[in-house]
């Protein structure tokens, strides 16, 4: 599996891929990123080319068991720091790698949380969630981090 294949998958296929294996080790280093909004539909390319400025994540997690931190890449700049640790997936209740933005002032009011799992060597698939007013979470979008390629 690679990023190009993920971009062609439907949401059901991405869900199945995300639920296949365990979390894997917490990554360390720089990754190229791609959002997977409306995956597998004709809208995908249009949305990707017009609105997405996210370029990946840079993990600072020298111990693969965690915890660690990361910073996101937006428009070629580093911004939006987060804590990284193992936790429970909102998708299926199994272990995943949590990207916790709760202490980041940029996201404090929006209450975003990412979770990722390794799906191939050097490749992670992630899911972004937003906390609702009732305290639950709602799925926002998929993303991929490719540690084999850095942009």
Tab-separated table of C-alpha atoms in Angstrom, residues 28-32 55-59 71 73 78 146-151:
chain	number	residue	atom	x	y	z
A	28	UNK	CA	9.962	9.689	14.786
A	29	UNK	CA	10.982	12.171	12.113
A	30	UNK	CA	9.567	14.159	9.230
A	31	UNK	CA	6.757	13.017	6.955
A	32	UNK	CA	5.020	14.182	3.815
A	55	UNK	CA	1.961	19.141	4.323
A	56	UNK	CA	2.570	16.510	6.986
A	57	UNK	CA	3.815	16.112	10.531
A	58	UNK	CA	7.244	16.215	12.139
A	59	UNK	CA	7.391	13.781	15.065
A	71	UNK	CA	4.369	19.779	14.949
A	73	UNK	CA	3.415	21.592	8.467
A	78	UNK	CA	5.748	24.551	11.224
A	146	UNK	CA	4.528	9.140	4.466
A	147	UNK	CA	7.907	8.834	6.198
A	148	UNK	CA	9.451	7.488	2.978
A	149	UNK	CA	8.963	10.890	1.351
A	150	UNK	CA	9.325	14.335	2.896
A	151	UNK	CA	8.068	17.621	1.419
